[in-house]
């Protein structure tokens, strides 16, 4: 039965993208009219489904996710694949599902004798039998069988057919499609498949050029600029990419940056003017990836790192202060795992309601060990997400956020449809299924169509463009390697020339596609990259017949290039001084600030550092490491040695302890005592503390025996002594690590360093690390040392007075060589001159600070900046002298 003739014939397309494209092209052609008739253009799959539903069928169609889950269940139940990993089983099930579609498309009878070829084909036969048995039991059909059922309905005349149907985008007639065409024609409907017949190339004059680029980035950037250059309203652009997976993110980035430069601003919500096929899986889109992470938390004991990243996910919009406080506290406790069922942090439900709700909901979610049907899990997930404030109710959702939320709901619907297949399941299994669904849901699912399309090679069939760029035409991608489905016996693969089954098929298919592109566009660029990572690439043999052209060099439209091209930067000289206020003068004179000698160190390193820290009070909100960080380790060694020398006092006693074998025992007691404070805070980290304890005992033992014991006799006067000094209005409180007294009643100044120590910094035109020189000016010692207690690099490093003849003193360098310009810095190389030099330097630094010198002037350029966290304040990287370019 045929319906009366319409003005437009029905158009059925090979895939939904083509249907949307044809509709867009048609609407573009009509846009000067006031009203026009809407043609009927739809994907064949949608038409078949509508047709089937119109016949009031007894059997329902299994959704794709239902079919996939059924295949997974069947494959999983097979004892032969029991030993495979979950991922492998999933891949097997997907491959089996594809094989089932192929045997339906190519009408390969599901008979045992046809599948005897290998163990794989035989297993597939058994799975397919179980699959069909289950379909029969449910009164369902698979979507790959739908065409056959529709044929039957057409034969029985169950619904009306139009007089003419165009089939667009079909470049091959597989047996199932042929049967459909036959059935339609037998009912008197005319059918046409224009894409099956390639137009003769002689008639069309296309300009085709081959261009090579250094890499994919350059190729994609140039293509984006080329579109911009040739753009005119109504013109159609096709970017055709054989290996689109590899180019997807680069193209997304480059097209957005060049075609819609303002899209880089987060507040910009303009829709991008192009469509890219193969969207990203919803499971990889933020916040869905984060939500899936949270939902799949396996137990209440969560690795600390995972916990910190989850509470910092912006999607849950937790209270900042509470988040930082909790992380800092747990890190201080050196927690490796956080138990959310025993959350030892008092959370105020009024001050931090969102954090509080998250913890309550998260705990009850993870503790849910019941089995429920998938639809119940979908409900529970929605409820849980509402509890944790997603999507937030505070602000209106943007279009994209709305899209994501809609896609997410669609995934939950799909999960809910699996009741009869999965039955009651546990939470983790439900989330595994949901993640699988989100992986197959490509985002954005729906978007407005644009005249700039990025498609895969096969998708270009049926599409006409004014300008086409075929990208990535290198020998590895064009033609690609074959990918035969080994569940289909090789005899049938060969007989029917099933797609992707052989290298010959791939080659012919690519040749045909290129030929089709060359006749469906007037201006074509074929390009390839010379390099992909470390891989050198050659052009595909299929494009060698076309003329090679120079690579295009086109101007950029990016915001940053626009700015730098159009504006000559203005140079502003910063004020190098900012005088101290009256209040500041009083504060510094009275020493009412924290930090002591570090003020001079900062001033020496970079005046702006001292200004930021001591006048602007810039602090870094430091969150300690879970492991002991270097600073804590350094303090611990200081503390152990302080306690040790308070008790042991002299070198002779140290020697005695060592001789009698008491030293190690003493150290065990002292290290425990020094670590008491840490042990109290880390009661549940026993193993970790034990390790740290034994590490410290070994380290200090080695230091005492190999270095302190080998020195001349000394007495330790006052470890960690505090002194206050006023340098012409700058009052500093100092804490000296150690002062030793020699047998000749001379003083030796010692500062412990658990990292690398560099005493050559004391004898420079501008001294760095002025702490020890400052102490030296106060007590006039005869030696000044860094005691470097670093594992694998221990030693005393410093400067001492050397008296060869009575009355003549000189300077001796211990543990390092005489610095190059040393002699030029002192009037004569005597100890007193060195002390005078230090005094001048220290006073100079103090005066600089008090005079208000604040210049951004790192003493050792990049080396100083590398260890400084103030670069967001000083913006050193914006300078054009290269100092800010840290590696
Ligand atoms: S980053 Fe460099 S320039 Fe900036 S304050 Fe620190 S040391 Fe000075």
Short mmCIF file of N, CA, C and O in Angstrom, two decimals, residues 215-224 239 241 243-258 274 276 278 280 454 471 529 531-533 558:
data_model
loop_
_atom_site.label_atom_id
_atom_site.label_comp_id
_atom_site.label_asym_id
_atom_site.label_seq_id
_atom_site.Cartn_x
_atom_site.Cartn_y
_atom_site.Cartn_z
N UNK A 215 53.66 18.69 12.84
CA UNK A 215 52.97 17.74 13.73
C UNK A 215 51.47 18.02 13.69
O UNK A 215 51.00 18.91 12.99
N UNK A 216 50.73 17.24 14.50
CA UNK A 216 49.27 17.34 14.51
C UNK A 216 48.81 18.72 14.93
O UNK A 216 47.83 19.24 14.40
N UNK A 217 49.53 19.30 15.89
CA UNK A 217 49.12 20.62 16.38
C UNK A 217 49.17 21.67 15.28
O UNK A 217 48.23 22.44 15.10
N UNK A 218 50.29 21.64 14.54
CA UNK A 218 50.44 22.63 13.47
C UNK A 218 49.38 22.40 12.39
O UNK A 218 48.81 23.34 11.84
N UNK A 219 49.12 21.13 12.12
CA UNK A 219 48.12 20.77 11.11
C UNK A 219 46.73 21.30 11.52
O UNK A 219 46.04 21.95 10.72
N UNK A 220 46.38 21.04 12.78
CA UNK A 220 45.05 21.45 13.26
C UNK A 220 44.94 22.98 13.34
O UNK A 220 43.90 23.55 12.97
N UNK A 221 46.00 23.63 13.80
CA UNK A 221 45.96 25.10 13.92
C UNK A 221 45.80 25.72 12.53
O UNK A 221 44.97 26.63 12.33
N UNK A 222 46.57 25.21 11.56
CA UNK A 222 46.48 25.80 10.22
C UNK A 222 45.10 25.56 9.62
O UNK A 222 44.53 26.44 8.97
N UNK A 223 44.56 24.38 9.86
CA UNK A 223 43.22 24.09 9.33
C UNK A 223 42.20 25.07 9.91
O UNK A 223 41.36 25.60 9.18
N UNK A 224 42.30 25.33 11.22
CA UNK A 224 41.36 26.26 11.85
C UNK A 224 41.49 27.66 11.24
O UNK A 224 40.49 28.33 10.96
N UNK A 239 35.83 19.01 7.80
CA UNK A 239 37.16 18.56 8.23
C UNK A 239 37.01 17.06 8.42
O UNK A 239 36.26 16.62 9.30
N UNK A 241 38.54 13.40 9.13
CA UNK A 241 39.72 12.87 9.81
C UNK A 241 39.63 11.35 9.94
O UNK A 241 38.79 10.83 10.69
N UNK A 243 41.58 9.28 11.46
CA UNK A 243 41.85 8.82 12.83
C UNK A 243 41.39 9.90 13.81
O UNK A 243 42.18 10.52 14.49
N UNK A 244 40.08 10.10 13.86
CA UNK A 244 39.54 11.25 14.60
C UNK A 244 39.82 11.16 16.11
O UNK A 244 40.01 12.18 16.77
N UNK A 245 39.85 9.93 16.64
CA UNK A 245 40.10 9.78 18.08
C UNK A 245 41.36 10.52 18.49
O UNK A 245 41.43 11.16 19.52
N UNK A 246 42.38 10.39 17.64
CA UNK A 246 43.68 10.99 17.93
C UNK A 246 43.71 12.51 17.76
O UNK A 246 44.60 13.18 18.27
N UNK A 247 42.78 13.03 17.00
CA UNK A 247 42.78 14.46 16.69
C UNK A 247 41.70 15.22 17.44
O UNK A 247 41.64 16.43 17.38
N UNK A 248 40.82 14.47 18.12
CA UNK A 248 39.62 15.08 18.66
C UNK A 248 39.90 16.28 19.56
O UNK A 248 39.41 17.39 19.32
N UNK A 249 40.72 16.06 20.60
CA UNK A 249 40.90 17.16 21.56
C UNK A 249 41.69 18.32 20.95
O UNK A 249 41.42 19.49 21.25
N UNK A 250 42.65 18.00 20.08
CA UNK A 250 43.44 19.09 19.46
C UNK A 250 42.52 19.95 18.60
O UNK A 250 42.55 21.18 18.66
N UNK A 251 41.67 19.29 17.82
CA UNK A 251 40.79 20.05 16.94
C UNK A 251 39.78 20.88 17.74
O UNK A 251 39.51 22.03 17.42
N UNK A 252 39.26 20.27 18.78
CA UNK A 252 38.30 20.98 19.63
C UNK A 252 38.95 22.27 20.14
O UNK A 252 38.36 23.35 20.07
N UNK A 253 40.19 22.17 20.62
CA UNK A 253 40.89 23.31 21.19
C UNK A 253 41.22 24.37 20.13
O UNK A 253 40.92 25.54 20.28
N UNK A 254 41.80 23.90 19.00
CA UNK A 254 42.27 24.85 17.99
C UNK A 254 41.11 25.54 17.27
O UNK A 254 41.16 26.74 17.01
N UNK A 255 40.06 24.78 16.96
CA UNK A 255 38.92 25.40 16.27
C UNK A 255 38.26 26.44 17.18
O UNK A 255 37.89 27.53 16.72
N UNK A 256 38.14 26.11 18.46
CA UNK A 256 37.52 27.06 19.39
C UNK A 256 38.38 28.33 19.49
O UNK A 256 37.87 29.44 19.42
N UNK A 257 39.72 28.14 19.61
CA UNK A 257 40.60 29.30 19.81
C UNK A 257 40.64 30.20 18.59
O UNK A 257 40.71 31.42 18.70
N UNK A 258 40.57 29.61 17.40
CA UNK A 258 40.69 30.43 16.18
C UNK A 258 39.34 30.95 15.68
O UNK A 258 39.25 32.05 15.16
N UNK A 274 30.93 25.03 15.41
CA UNK A 274 31.24 23.81 14.66
C UNK A 274 30.76 22.58 15.45
O UNK A 274 30.49 22.67 16.64
N UNK A 276 31.74 18.47 16.20
CA UNK A 276 32.75 17.41 16.05
C UNK A 276 32.08 16.08 16.35
O UNK A 276 31.43 15.91 17.38
N UNK A 278 32.10 12.08 17.28
CA UNK A 278 32.80 11.36 18.35
C UNK A 278 33.02 12.28 19.54
O UNK A 278 34.14 12.63 19.87
N UNK A 280 33.15 13.45 23.55
CA UNK A 280 33.86 12.75 24.62
C UNK A 280 32.86 11.91 25.40
O UNK A 280 31.71 12.32 25.57
N UNK A 454 33.23 18.39 11.67
CA UNK A 454 34.43 17.54 11.75
C UNK A 454 33.91 16.11 11.82
O UNK A 454 33.19 15.76 12.75
N UNK A 471 42.45 15.42 7.10
CA UNK A 471 43.61 15.58 7.99
C UNK A 471 44.16 14.24 8.46
O UNK A 471 43.41 13.28 8.64
N UNK A 529 50.95 14.91 9.14
CA UNK A 529 52.03 15.41 10.01
C UNK A 529 53.31 14.59 9.77
O UNK A 529 53.24 13.41 9.44
N UNK A 531 55.51 14.11 12.09
CA UNK A 531 55.91 13.55 13.37
C UNK A 531 54.70 13.35 14.27
O UNK A 531 53.80 14.17 14.26
N UNK A 532 54.68 12.24 15.01
CA UNK A 532 53.67 12.09 16.05
C UNK A 532 54.41 11.59 17.29
O UNK A 532 54.79 10.43 17.36
N UNK A 533 54.69 12.48 18.23
CA UNK A 533 55.57 12.12 19.36
C UNK A 533 56.95 11.81 18.81
O UNK A 533 57.53 12.59 18.06
N UNK A 558 43.80 34.26 17.72
CA UNK A 558 43.70 34.08 19.16
C UNK A 558 43.81 35.40 19.91
O UNK A 558 44.53 36.29 19.46
#
